[in-house]
Short mmCIF file of C-alpha atoms in Angstrom, two decimals:
data_model
loop_
_atom_site.label_atom_id
_atom_site.label_comp_id
_atom_site.label_asym_id
_atom_site.label_seq_id
_atom_site.Cartn_x
_atom_site.Cartn_y
_atom_site.Cartn_z
CA UNK I 1 84.34 -252.01 -303.90
CA UNK I 2 83.38 -248.74 -305.82
CA UNK I 3 80.71 -246.90 -303.25
CA UNK I 4 83.49 -247.19 -300.34
CA UNK I 5 86.12 -245.34 -302.54
CA UNK I 6 83.65 -242.30 -303.06
CA UNK I 7 82.17 -242.95 -298.80
CA UNK I 8 85.54 -243.44 -297.64
CA UNK I 9 87.40 -240.92 -299.40
CA UNK I 10 87.58 -237.53 -301.45
CA UNK I 11 88.01 -238.58 -305.39
CA UNK I 12 88.87 -236.33 -308.54
CA UNK I 13 86.19 -237.74 -310.76
CA UNK I 14 88.09 -238.39 -314.40
CA UNK I 15 86.72 -236.14 -317.03
CA UNK I 16 84.08 -234.59 -314.79
CA UNK I 17 86.18 -231.08 -313.48
CA UNK I 18 85.57 -231.19 -309.42
CA UNK I 19 85.68 -232.96 -307.02
CA UNK I 20 82.41 -235.73 -305.65
CA UNK I 21 82.17 -237.73 -302.60
CA UNK I 22 79.81 -239.65 -300.96
CA UNK I 23 78.73 -236.77 -299.13
CA UNK I 24 77.46 -234.52 -301.81
CA UNK I 25 79.62 -231.84 -304.31
CA UNK I 26 82.50 -230.16 -303.29
CA UNK I 27 84.16 -226.26 -305.12
CA UNK I 28 87.42 -226.69 -303.39
CA UNK I 29 87.62 -222.59 -302.08
CA UNK I 30 90.41 -220.28 -301.87
CA UNK I 31 91.83 -219.20 -298.93
CA UNK I 32 90.28 -216.49 -297.25
CA UNK I 33 87.80 -216.22 -299.88
CA UNK I 34 84.10 -214.49 -298.95
CA UNK I 35 80.93 -215.69 -300.78
CA UNK I 36 78.90 -214.30 -303.30
CA UNK I 37 75.95 -214.31 -304.66
CA UNK I 38 73.95 -216.90 -306.15
CA UNK I 39 74.13 -218.33 -302.38
CA UNK I 40 73.01 -221.72 -304.24
CA UNK I 41 73.80 -221.67 -308.06
CA UNK I 42 69.83 -224.01 -308.35
CA UNK I 43 66.60 -224.04 -307.84
CA UNK I 44 66.26 -223.69 -305.09
CA UNK I 45 62.72 -221.31 -305.09
CA UNK I 46 60.17 -220.35 -302.16
CA UNK I 47 62.33 -219.65 -299.63
CA UNK I 48 61.44 -219.73 -295.97
CA UNK I 49 64.05 -219.83 -293.11
CA UNK I 50 64.26 -219.67 -289.27
CA UNK I 51 66.96 -220.03 -286.45
CA UNK I 52 67.22 -221.81 -283.87
CA UNK I 53 70.25 -221.07 -281.52
CA UNK I 54 73.15 -221.17 -283.92
CA UNK I 55 71.10 -223.43 -286.43
CA UNK I 56 69.44 -222.20 -290.07
CA UNK I 57 66.79 -223.44 -291.53
CA UNK I 58 65.32 -223.74 -294.62
CA UNK I 59 62.40 -225.27 -296.72
CA UNK I 60 61.58 -223.99 -300.47
CA UNK I 61 59.47 -225.92 -303.69
CA UNK I 62 59.35 -228.92 -305.63
CA UNK I 63 56.35 -229.17 -306.69
CA UNK I 64 55.25 -231.78 -308.47
CA UNK I 65 58.63 -234.41 -306.98
CA UNK I 66 58.89 -236.78 -304.68
CA UNK I 67 59.76 -236.96 -302.14
CA UNK I 68 58.96 -233.22 -301.65
CA UNK I 69 58.89 -230.35 -299.59
CA UNK I 70 62.98 -230.55 -298.85
CA UNK I 71 64.47 -229.98 -295.59
CA UNK I 72 68.16 -227.73 -295.74
CA UNK I 73 70.72 -227.04 -292.87
CA UNK I 74 72.97 -224.24 -292.94
CA UNK I 75 75.26 -222.78 -289.87
CA UNK I 76 76.64 -219.48 -291.89
CA UNK I 77 73.11 -218.88 -294.65
CA UNK I 78 75.04 -219.29 -297.17
CA UNK I 79 76.21 -223.75 -297.25
CA UNK I 80 73.51 -225.25 -297.56
CA UNK I 81 72.92 -229.85 -296.77
CA UNK I 82 69.82 -231.47 -297.87
CA UNK I 83 69.19 -232.97 -293.61
CA UNK I 84 64.93 -234.59 -294.64
CA UNK I 85 62.11 -233.78 -296.86
CA UNK I 86 58.02 -233.21 -294.12
CA UNK I 87 56.57 -235.99 -297.12
CA UNK I 88 57.04 -239.26 -299.12
CA UNK I 89 54.16 -238.63 -301.21
CA UNK I 90 51.71 -235.62 -300.99
CA UNK I 91 48.87 -237.61 -301.62
CA UNK I 92 48.19 -240.44 -304.95
CA UNK I 93 46.11 -238.58 -306.72
CA UNK I 94 45.56 -239.35 -310.56
CA UNK I 95 47.56 -235.79 -311.30
CA UNK I 96 50.20 -236.09 -308.70
CA UNK I 97 50.66 -239.91 -309.86
CA UNK I 98 51.15 -239.20 -314.22
CA UNK I 99 48.14 -241.56 -314.63
CA UNK I 100 44.91 -241.91 -316.71
CA UNK I 101 46.58 -239.14 -319.51
CA UNK I 102 46.93 -236.02 -315.58
CA UNK I 103 50.40 -234.55 -314.51
CA UNK I 104 50.63 -231.91 -311.80
CA UNK I 105 53.13 -230.30 -313.44
CA UNK I 106 53.50 -226.74 -312.73
CA UNK I 107 51.34 -228.12 -309.49
CA UNK I 108 52.37 -230.54 -306.88
CA UNK I 109 52.77 -228.67 -303.20
CA UNK I 110 53.81 -224.78 -303.93
CA UNK I 111 55.44 -222.14 -301.28
CA UNK I 112 55.96 -223.29 -297.59
CA UNK I 113 56.38 -221.72 -294.01
CA UNK I 114 58.87 -222.62 -291.68
CA UNK I 115 58.38 -222.46 -287.62
CA UNK I 116 60.45 -223.75 -284.32
CA UNK I 117 57.29 -223.47 -281.58
CA UNK I 118 57.58 -225.28 -278.08
CA UNK I 119 60.07 -227.58 -279.16
CA UNK I 120 58.25 -228.43 -282.25
CA UNK I 121 59.31 -227.71 -285.80
CA UNK I 122 56.48 -227.02 -288.44
CA UNK I 123 57.18 -227.31 -291.27
CA UNK I 124 52.87 -225.96 -294.50
CA UNK I 125 53.00 -225.93 -297.51
CA UNK I 126 49.43 -225.84 -299.73
CA UNK I 127 48.40 -226.91 -303.40
CA UNK I 128 45.74 -226.22 -305.60
CA UNK I 129 46.44 -230.03 -307.51
CA UNK I 130 44.60 -231.93 -304.42
CA UNK I 131 42.89 -227.95 -302.60
CA UNK I 132 44.29 -228.50 -299.42
CA UNK I 133 46.81 -226.20 -296.70
CA UNK I 134 49.13 -229.12 -295.34
CA UNK I 135 51.23 -229.30 -292.73
CA UNK I 136 53.78 -231.24 -291.15
CA UNK I 137 54.97 -231.01 -288.05
CA UNK I 138 58.07 -233.23 -285.52
CA UNK I 139 60.08 -233.05 -282.37
CA UNK I 140 63.56 -233.45 -285.01
CA UNK I 141 63.41 -231.40 -288.28
CA UNK I 142 66.00 -233.33 -289.14
CA UNK I 143 65.08 -237.10 -288.64
CA UNK I 144 61.52 -237.19 -288.19
CA UNK I 145 59.38 -238.45 -288.19
CA UNK I 146 56.91 -235.49 -289.78
CA UNK I 147 52.76 -235.70 -288.73
CA UNK I 148 50.84 -234.57 -291.37
CA UNK I 149 47.69 -232.73 -291.31
CA UNK I 150 45.59 -231.23 -294.09
CA UNK I 151 42.36 -228.73 -294.64
CA UNK I 152 40.25 -226.96 -297.88
CA UNK I 153 40.82 -224.63 -299.19
CA UNK I 154 44.77 -224.22 -299.99
CA UNK I 155 45.53 -220.68 -299.12
CA UNK I 156 47.68 -219.74 -300.87
CA UNK I 157 51.20 -218.46 -299.79
CA UNK I 158 49.94 -218.52 -296.67
CA UNK I 159 52.77 -218.24 -293.55
CA UNK I 160 51.89 -219.36 -290.26
CA UNK I 161 51.77 -217.71 -286.72
CA UNK I 162 51.94 -218.24 -282.89
CA UNK I 163 50.59 -215.66 -280.82
CA UNK I 164 51.28 -215.37 -277.49
CA UNK I 165 48.37 -215.75 -276.02
CA UNK I 166 48.61 -219.15 -277.69
CA UNK I 167 46.44 -218.36 -281.00
CA UNK I 168 47.20 -219.70 -284.27
CA UNK I 169 46.79 -218.20 -287.64
CA UNK I 170 48.00 -218.15 -291.35
CA UNK I 171 48.25 -214.95 -293.30
CA UNK I 172 48.22 -215.56 -297.06
CA UNK I 173 46.74 -214.15 -300.45
CA UNK I 174 47.29 -212.86 -303.19
CA UNK I 175 46.73 -208.68 -303.80
CA UNK I 176 44.35 -208.75 -301.16
CA UNK I 177 46.16 -209.31 -298.40
CA UNK I 178 44.18 -211.86 -295.77
CA UNK I 179 44.63 -213.06 -292.09
CA UNK I 180 41.99 -216.57 -290.25
CA UNK I 181 42.51 -218.21 -287.65
CA UNK I 182 42.79 -221.44 -286.57
CA UNK I 183 41.85 -224.10 -284.85
CA UNK I 184 44.34 -224.64 -281.34
CA UNK I 185 45.46 -228.13 -283.09
CA UNK I 186 46.29 -227.17 -286.57
CA UNK I 187 43.37 -229.87 -288.08
CA UNK I 188 41.58 -226.36 -289.62
CA UNK I 189 39.76 -223.46 -290.29
CA UNK I 190 38.39 -221.83 -285.97
CA UNK I 191 34.84 -220.95 -286.55
CA UNK I 192 33.79 -218.38 -285.84
CA UNK I 193 37.31 -216.97 -285.47
CA UNK I 194 39.41 -214.35 -287.02
CA UNK I 195 38.71 -213.92 -290.77
CA UNK I 196 39.49 -210.94 -292.28
CA UNK I 197 40.99 -208.61 -295.51
CA UNK I 198 43.84 -207.22 -292.84
CA UNK I 199 46.36 -205.47 -296.05
CA UNK I 200 44.30 -204.33 -298.66
CA UNK I 201 45.80 -203.75 -302.49
CA UNK I 202 48.96 -205.20 -301.61
CA UNK I 203 49.92 -204.51 -304.82
CA UNK I 204 49.00 -200.50 -304.98
CA UNK I 205 52.93 -199.08 -302.85
CA UNK I 206 54.64 -200.57 -306.00
CA UNK I 207 52.71 -198.70 -307.60
CA UNK I 208 49.59 -198.42 -309.96
CA UNK I 209 50.42 -201.24 -313.12
CA UNK I 210 51.23 -204.12 -311.30
CA UNK I 211 50.81 -207.61 -313.85
CA UNK I 212 51.80 -210.34 -310.25
CA UNK I 213 49.36 -209.01 -307.60
CA UNK I 214 51.72 -209.59 -303.76
CA UNK I 215 51.71 -212.74 -302.29
CA UNK I 216 54.67 -214.38 -301.15
CA UNK I 217 53.99 -213.39 -297.48
CA UNK I 218 56.21 -214.31 -294.98
CA UNK I 219 55.67 -213.07 -291.80
CA UNK I 220 57.44 -212.51 -288.35
CA UNK I 221 57.30 -210.18 -285.05
CA UNK I 222 60.20 -208.63 -284.30
CA UNK I 223 61.11 -206.25 -280.95
CA UNK I 224 57.12 -206.09 -281.19
CA UNK I 225 55.84 -205.13 -283.98
CA UNK I 226 54.98 -207.39 -287.62
CA UNK I 227 55.96 -207.29 -290.38
CA UNK I 228 55.09 -208.73 -293.49
CA UNK I 229 57.69 -209.41 -295.99
CA UNK I 230 55.12 -209.88 -299.91
CA UNK I 231 56.17 -210.08 -304.24
CA UNK I 232 54.88 -208.40 -306.71
CA UNK I 233 56.03 -207.75 -310.12
CA UNK I 234 54.95 -204.52 -311.95
CA UNK I 235 54.44 -204.93 -315.53
CA UNK I 236 57.43 -204.04 -317.49
CA UNK I 237 59.69 -203.89 -314.84
CA UNK I 238 60.86 -206.63 -312.98
CA UNK I 239 60.32 -208.86 -309.33
CA UNK I 240 59.72 -206.57 -306.38
CA UNK I 241 60.75 -206.77 -302.82
CA UNK I 242 57.40 -205.39 -300.50
CA UNK I 243 57.69 -204.50 -296.89
CA UNK I 244 54.21 -204.04 -294.33
CA UNK I 245 55.32 -202.92 -290.93
CA UNK I 246 51.98 -203.24 -287.92
CA UNK I 247 51.65 -202.75 -284.05
CA UNK I 248 49.06 -204.91 -284.47
CA UNK I 249 48.35 -208.99 -286.69
CA UNK I 250 45.17 -207.76 -287.68
CA UNK I 251 46.16 -203.85 -288.54
CA UNK I 252 46.64 -201.23 -289.59
CA UNK I 253 49.37 -201.89 -292.03
CA UNK I 254 51.99 -199.62 -293.83
CA UNK I 255 54.30 -200.68 -296.74
CA UNK I 256 56.91 -199.77 -298.61
CA UNK I 257 58.46 -201.39 -301.93
CA UNK I 258 61.47 -202.48 -299.66
CA UNK I 259 64.50 -203.81 -302.65
CA UNK I 260 64.21 -203.33 -306.79
CA UNK I 261 67.42 -204.98 -308.51
CA UNK I 262 68.15 -208.04 -310.43
CA UNK I 263 64.70 -209.30 -309.60
CA UNK I 264 66.02 -210.42 -306.18
CA UNK I 265 62.25 -210.56 -303.76
CA UNK I 266 59.85 -213.33 -302.06
CA UNK I 267 61.36 -215.25 -299.04
CA UNK I 268 61.75 -213.40 -295.66
CA UNK I 269 63.76 -211.62 -292.97
CA UNK I 270 66.63 -213.66 -290.81
CA UNK I 271 68.99 -212.45 -288.07
CA UNK I 272 72.62 -213.94 -286.70
CA UNK I 273 73.19 -215.49 -282.90
CA UNK I 274 75.26 -211.91 -283.14
CA UNK I 275 72.57 -209.62 -284.30
CA UNK I 276 73.73 -208.29 -287.96
CA UNK I 277 70.85 -208.85 -289.71
CA UNK I 278 69.23 -210.09 -293.16
CA UNK I 279 67.12 -212.14 -296.54
CA UNK I 280 67.14 -214.60 -297.97
CA UNK I 281 65.20 -213.89 -301.06
CA UNK I 282 65.83 -215.55 -304.58
CA UNK I 283 66.54 -214.54 -308.11
CA UNK I 284 64.66 -215.87 -311.59
CA UNK I 285 67.81 -216.94 -313.65
CA UNK I 286 66.51 -218.29 -316.40
CA UNK I 287 66.78 -222.17 -316.84
CA UNK I 288 68.51 -223.23 -314.23
CA UNK I 289 65.68 -221.90 -312.40
CA UNK I 290 64.86 -219.23 -309.55
CA UNK I 291 68.26 -219.15 -306.96
CA UNK I 292 68.54 -218.14 -303.41
CA UNK I 293 70.34 -214.48 -303.11
CA UNK I 294 71.24 -213.86 -299.11
CA UNK I 295 71.19 -210.20 -298.69
CA UNK I 296 72.19 -207.65 -296.17
CA UNK I 297 69.64 -206.10 -294.21
CA UNK I 298 70.61 -203.18 -291.88
CA UNK I 299 67.74 -201.28 -289.86
CA UNK I 300 66.10 -197.56 -289.35
CA UNK I 301 63.51 -196.15 -287.58
CA UNK I 302 62.31 -199.89 -287.19
CA UNK I 303 62.36 -200.53 -290.58
CA UNK I 304 64.37 -203.19 -292.90
CA UNK I 305 66.54 -201.83 -294.91
CA UNK I 306 67.23 -204.20 -297.20
CA UNK I 307 70.78 -204.16 -299.99
CA UNK I 308 73.19 -202.33 -300.50
CA UNK I 309 71.93 -197.91 -301.90
CA UNK I 310 69.51 -200.22 -302.97
CA UNK I 311 71.31 -202.94 -304.13
CA UNK I 312 72.12 -206.38 -304.24
CA UNK I 313 75.91 -207.42 -302.86
CA UNK I 314 77.66 -209.36 -305.48
CA UNK I 315 79.82 -210.25 -302.93
CA UNK I 316 79.07 -211.37 -299.08
CA UNK I 317 81.03 -210.33 -295.60
CA UNK I 318 80.90 -213.79 -294.83
CA UNK I 319 83.48 -216.37 -295.12
CA UNK I 320 82.70 -218.88 -297.92
CA UNK I 321 83.23 -222.02 -296.08
CA UNK I 322 83.89 -224.84 -298.58
CA UNK I 323 81.66 -223.20 -301.36
CA UNK I 324 79.62 -225.48 -303.93
CA UNK I 325 76.41 -227.55 -303.24
CA UNK I 326 77.20 -229.72 -300.55
CA UNK I 327 75.25 -232.44 -300.87
CA UNK I 328 71.93 -230.70 -303.40
CA UNK I 329 73.25 -232.75 -306.32
CA UNK I 330 75.45 -235.99 -305.58
CA UNK I 331 76.64 -238.22 -308.07
CA UNK I 332 76.06 -242.57 -307.33
CA UNK I 333 77.60 -244.83 -307.66
CA UNK I 334 74.29 -247.30 -306.52
CA UNK I 335 75.83 -249.33 -304.69
CA UNK I 336 74.36 -250.06 -300.55
CA UNK I 337 76.38 -250.94 -297.51
CA UNK I 338 72.95 -253.41 -295.24
CA UNK I 339 71.18 -250.37 -292.87
CA UNK I 340 71.73 -247.33 -296.25
CA UNK I 341 69.30 -244.73 -297.28
CA UNK I 342 68.11 -246.03 -300.65
CA UNK I 343 68.51 -242.84 -302.86
CA UNK I 344 70.37 -240.39 -301.74
CA UNK I 345 68.03 -236.92 -300.42
CA UNK I 346 69.47 -235.03 -304.08
CA UNK I 347 67.61 -238.03 -306.32
CA UNK I 348 63.78 -237.01 -306.51
CA UNK I 349 60.74 -238.97 -308.89
CA UNK I 350 59.31 -236.96 -310.59
CA UNK I 351 55.38 -237.26 -310.11
CA UNK I 352 54.96 -240.14 -307.35
CA UNK I 353 57.12 -243.11 -308.09
CA UNK I 354 55.47 -246.77 -309.22
CA UNK I 355 57.55 -249.29 -306.68
CA UNK I 356 57.13 -251.79 -308.92
CA UNK I 357 58.92 -250.37 -311.81
CA UNK I 358 61.99 -249.25 -310.42
CA UNK I 359 65.44 -251.64 -307.47
CA UNK I 360 68.47 -251.64 -306.77
CA UNK I 361 68.27 -254.83 -305.27
CA UNK I 362 67.66 -256.92 -308.68
CA UNK I 363 71.16 -255.94 -309.69
CA UNK I 364 73.18 -254.84 -306.72
CA UNK I 365 75.19 -251.92 -307.61
CA UNK I 366 72.85 -251.06 -310.47
CA UNK I 367 69.99 -248.71 -310.56
CA UNK I 368 66.55 -250.95 -312.50
CA UNK I 369 63.89 -248.99 -314.04
CA UNK I 370 61.30 -251.04 -315.48
CA UNK I 371 58.56 -249.91 -317.90
CA UNK I 372 55.29 -250.82 -315.84
CA UNK I 373 52.90 -250.30 -318.88
CA UNK I 374 53.31 -248.28 -322.49
CA UNK I 375 53.93 -244.53 -323.10
CA UNK I 376 53.40 -241.83 -325.75
CA UNK I 377 56.68 -240.23 -324.36
CA UNK I 378 59.37 -238.87 -321.75
CA UNK I 379 57.91 -236.73 -319.75
CA UNK I 380 54.68 -239.01 -319.49
CA UNK I 381 56.67 -241.54 -318.14
CA UNK I 382 56.51 -242.88 -314.52
CA UNK I 383 59.65 -243.07 -312.17
CA UNK I 384 62.23 -240.63 -314.08
CA UNK I 385 64.76 -240.74 -311.81
CA UNK I 386 65.93 -236.77 -311.26
CA UNK I 387 68.34 -234.36 -309.57
CA UNK I 388 69.33 -230.31 -310.61
CA UNK I 389 71.57 -228.78 -313.26
CA UNK I 390 73.10 -226.38 -311.39
CA UNK I 391 75.49 -222.95 -312.71
CA UNK I 392 77.84 -222.33 -313.66
CA UNK I 393 78.24 -224.83 -316.08
CA UNK I 394 77.80 -228.75 -314.87
CA UNK I 395 77.38 -231.68 -316.94
CA UNK I 396 75.97 -235.36 -315.96
CA UNK I 397 76.82 -238.68 -317.16
CA UNK I 398 75.75 -242.00 -316.78
CA UNK I 399 77.14 -245.40 -317.48
CA UNK I 400 73.65 -247.79 -319.27
CA UNK I 401 73.28 -251.79 -319.65
CA UNK I 402 70.06 -252.23 -322.37
CA UNK I 403 70.83 -255.61 -322.63
CA UNK I 404 66.53 -255.64 -321.16
CA UNK I 405 65.03 -253.21 -323.84
CA UNK I 406 62.27 -254.50 -325.52
CA UNK I 407 60.45 -253.14 -329.12
CA UNK I 408 59.35 -249.20 -328.73
CA UNK I 409 61.60 -248.94 -325.84
CA UNK I 410 63.73 -245.70 -324.63
CA UNK I 411 66.64 -245.25 -321.70
CA UNK I 412 69.56 -243.10 -320.46
CA UNK I 413 69.55 -239.11 -319.55
CA UNK I 414 66.91 -236.41 -320.27
CA UNK I 415 67.03 -232.32 -319.54
CA UNK I 416 63.84 -232.20 -318.00
CA UNK I 417 61.77 -229.24 -318.79
CA UNK I 418 58.26 -228.98 -320.50
CA UNK I 419 61.12 -227.71 -323.84
CA UNK I 420 63.38 -231.07 -322.59
CA UNK I 421 65.74 -233.40 -325.07
CA UNK I 422 68.02 -236.49 -324.49
CA UNK I 423 70.22 -239.01 -325.40
CA UNK I 424 68.82 -242.54 -325.40
CA UNK I 425 69.21 -245.62 -326.96
CA UNK I 426 65.88 -247.35 -328.83
CA UNK I 427 65.40 -250.88 -329.41
CA UNK I 428 63.03 -251.14 -332.63
CA UNK I 429 62.81 -254.77 -333.38
CA UNK I 430 66.22 -256.43 -333.29
CA UNK I 431 68.13 -253.74 -333.79
CA UNK I 432 68.91 -250.81 -331.50
CA UNK I 433 70.42 -247.17 -331.46
CA UNK I 434 71.09 -244.12 -330.15
CA UNK I 435 68.81 -241.20 -330.48
CA UNK I 436 68.61 -237.25 -329.21
CA UNK I 437 65.37 -236.09 -329.10
CA UNK I 438 64.10 -232.75 -327.98
CA UNK I 439 61.25 -230.97 -326.94
CA UNK I 440 62.23 -227.56 -328.09
CA UNK I 441 59.50 -227.01 -330.17
CA UNK I 442 56.05 -228.14 -329.47
CA UNK I 443 56.31 -231.16 -330.45
CA UNK I 444 59.28 -234.17 -330.47
CA UNK I 445 61.74 -233.76 -333.17
CA UNK I 446 64.59 -236.84 -333.56
CA UNK I 447 67.06 -235.24 -334.31
CA UNK I 448 69.76 -237.60 -334.98
CA UNK I 449 69.94 -241.65 -334.96
CA UNK I 450 72.72 -243.89 -334.59
CA UNK I 451 72.92 -247.73 -334.61
CA UNK I 452 74.55 -249.06 -331.63
CA UNK I 453 75.95 -252.74 -331.62
CA UNK I 454 76.57 -254.05 -327.99
CA UNK I 455 75.27 -254.02 -324.42
CA UNK I 456 76.88 -251.15 -322.57
CA UNK I 457 77.01 -247.04 -323.19
CA UNK I 458 78.26 -244.07 -321.82
CA UNK I 459 75.60 -240.58 -322.29
CA UNK I 460 76.26 -237.52 -321.40
CA UNK I 461 73.99 -233.85 -320.76
CA UNK I 462 76.82 -231.11 -320.55
CA UNK I 463 74.38 -227.65 -319.34
CA UNK I 464 75.79 -223.89 -320.02
CA UNK I 465 74.23 -221.60 -317.64
CA UNK I 466 76.84 -218.41 -317.84
CA UNK I 467 75.57 -215.03 -318.79
CA UNK I 468 72.45 -217.18 -318.79
CA UNK I 469 73.48 -219.17 -322.02
CA UNK I 470 70.77 -221.50 -321.67
CA UNK I 471 72.10 -224.32 -323.41
CA UNK I 472 72.85 -227.80 -323.25
CA UNK I 473 74.66 -231.02 -325.22
CA UNK I 474 75.13 -234.29 -325.28
CA UNK I 475 76.92 -236.89 -326.43
CA UNK I 476 77.53 -240.44 -326.18
CA UNK I 477 80.36 -242.95 -325.47
CA UNK I 478 81.47 -246.62 -326.52
CA UNK I 479 84.23 -247.02 -324.00
CA UNK I 480 83.46 -243.94 -321.43
CA UNK I 481 86.53 -242.31 -323.08
CA UNK I 482 86.52 -241.36 -326.81
CA UNK I 483 82.67 -238.63 -327.02
CA UNK I 484 80.80 -237.90 -329.76
CA UNK I 485 78.29 -235.68 -329.97
CA UNK I 486 74.97 -236.19 -330.71
CA UNK I 487 72.41 -234.32 -331.99
CA UNK I 488 71.84 -230.64 -331.40
CA UNK I 489 71.91 -228.31 -329.11
CA UNK I 490 69.34 -227.58 -326.97
CA UNK I 491 68.02 -224.09 -326.00
CA UNK I 492 66.47 -224.32 -322.76
CA UNK I 493 64.28 -222.42 -321.72
CA UNK I 494 62.13 -222.11 -318.70
CA UNK I 495 58.72 -222.15 -318.58
CA UNK I 496 55.68 -221.09 -316.01
CA UNK I 497 53.48 -224.85 -317.19
CA UNK I 498 56.79 -226.76 -316.01
CA UNK I 499 57.47 -224.26 -312.99
CA UNK I 500 60.87 -225.43 -312.59
CA UNK I 501 64.95 -225.40 -313.56
CA UNK I 502 65.86 -228.16 -315.44
CA UNK I 503 66.64 -231.63 -313.81
CA UNK I 504 68.69 -234.44 -314.42
CA UNK I 505 66.75 -237.29 -315.60
CA UNK I 506 67.58 -240.95 -315.59
CA UNK I 507 64.59 -243.07 -317.13
CA UNK I 508 62.70 -245.66 -319.13
CA UNK I 509 60.03 -246.46 -321.45
CA UNK I 510 58.40 -247.91 -323.36
CA UNK I 511 55.81 -246.78 -326.59
CA UNK I 512 54.91 -250.33 -326.80
CA UNK I 513 54.76 -253.59 -324.94
CA UNK I 514 55.67 -252.77 -320.46
CA UNK I 515 58.05 -255.13 -319.44
CA UNK I 516 61.42 -253.94 -320.25
CA UNK I 517 64.29 -252.61 -318.02
CA UNK I 518 67.75 -250.58 -318.24
CA UNK I 519 70.30 -251.45 -315.43
CA UNK I 520 71.86 -248.20 -314.59
CA UNK I 521 75.41 -248.70 -313.13
CA UNK I 522 76.51 -245.10 -312.25
CA UNK I 523 75.40 -240.94 -312.41
CA UNK I 524 78.41 -239.04 -312.24
CA UNK I 525 77.90 -234.60 -311.86
CA UNK I 526 80.63 -231.56 -312.73
CA UNK I 527 81.09 -228.41 -313.76
CA UNK I 528 83.94 -229.43 -316.92
CA UNK I 529 82.24 -229.46 -320.32
CA UNK I 530 83.81 -231.13 -323.07
CA UNK I 531 85.93 -228.46 -324.59
CA UNK I 532 85.60 -226.16 -321.93
CA UNK I 533 89.02 -224.00 -321.93
#
């Protein structure tokens, strides 16, 4: 079986230029090579990190994707693997489920906080889509189960903190940074508890000309002092890391600019078992998204000093290890043995999925996407299954059986963002065609249509993120060997309305009559574009 080959051996995928296995995506490191920034060249923003013993855990933002609030694990702060998600769906609302013309693009759940306290792991987030703050807890961060609590209001960019006396707090806000005391069981804000501004106009330490007010709270108590990491964005400047410190949780706090280089900012401080210190932050890196950077930290007069001479180093004094993206991106043959998860952790649905619209058992060894309603275009369609794109170059390839398509159906492979592009097959009456569509402008354009007679087609999307080229091209093949370009190059653009790096997306939607379906034989990722040296 194909899946047994992928699971049990390490195989070079022909024409894709990388090594892939059932556990993830690997790039063979050079012996003795040091790690380099970004440590993950893919969309992993709003990082929160803790260390428990010799193991690091990180949470991140995936917004409108389901499952959500990913948890990653590392032994060296460089090589990370997905181990779980805190929730399958945030809530079942029209916005989060793409129902009744509503969506949660740019919304869903945002920046998280991660803590370990008295044998329990806590990961928290908030959502302006629902107006709530969410707290998830578990004794086993890798296997769960997670127990959820939520309350109003949504505490923006908060950081959970446990005091030694048993009280529990959140630091949150933008511009003015606030401290609020929670109920002992974390079920909500404590009536009559502490609720005050602890830093007024936190952006002021970066100067008077501020565009984005200070936010992104990450609080740690280190050697008896409280250290609060924040970010701000001066107009005409770059994302800037701030540090505040105090002898008391309630203040007063003194602050300074901690790092202003390459826009690397937002995250928190972390120490190693050997006593070294780092800041795990991220950088806005164009269309691929917000990518994590690891920044060395030294201490001077009880202040953390970030970077090397104020700069973020490209190379780190840490062995590269296996390199690559771990299991954050995977190839999938869609074959499952009994007891295996239905989908690898790398997969996330665009908004909440409709369980009636997808199956791995209707045709064993294939992913079947079935249309359950009529939609006008790709970004409105439910059950688009996504994975991250990644740098510096990447490809995604599918083998697609289109016999189940009905009149007005579209199915294929997309690059998801507001200005998306896709290559797919559409049926009009009894005729099939391979098409390339793009939304590079505010309207969707069909760039090319090629009549197609057959049942099986191969589709490919290629991304070039080198030097922020942010360009994609699309291809199709009738045999999986000879590839033909289709349409025009897509100029990929990161947009705030979607607030997420581009993602590969497998889709099938109907513009006329629901009930049609498409079968995907495999999805394979690679790093070598067609015609690249």
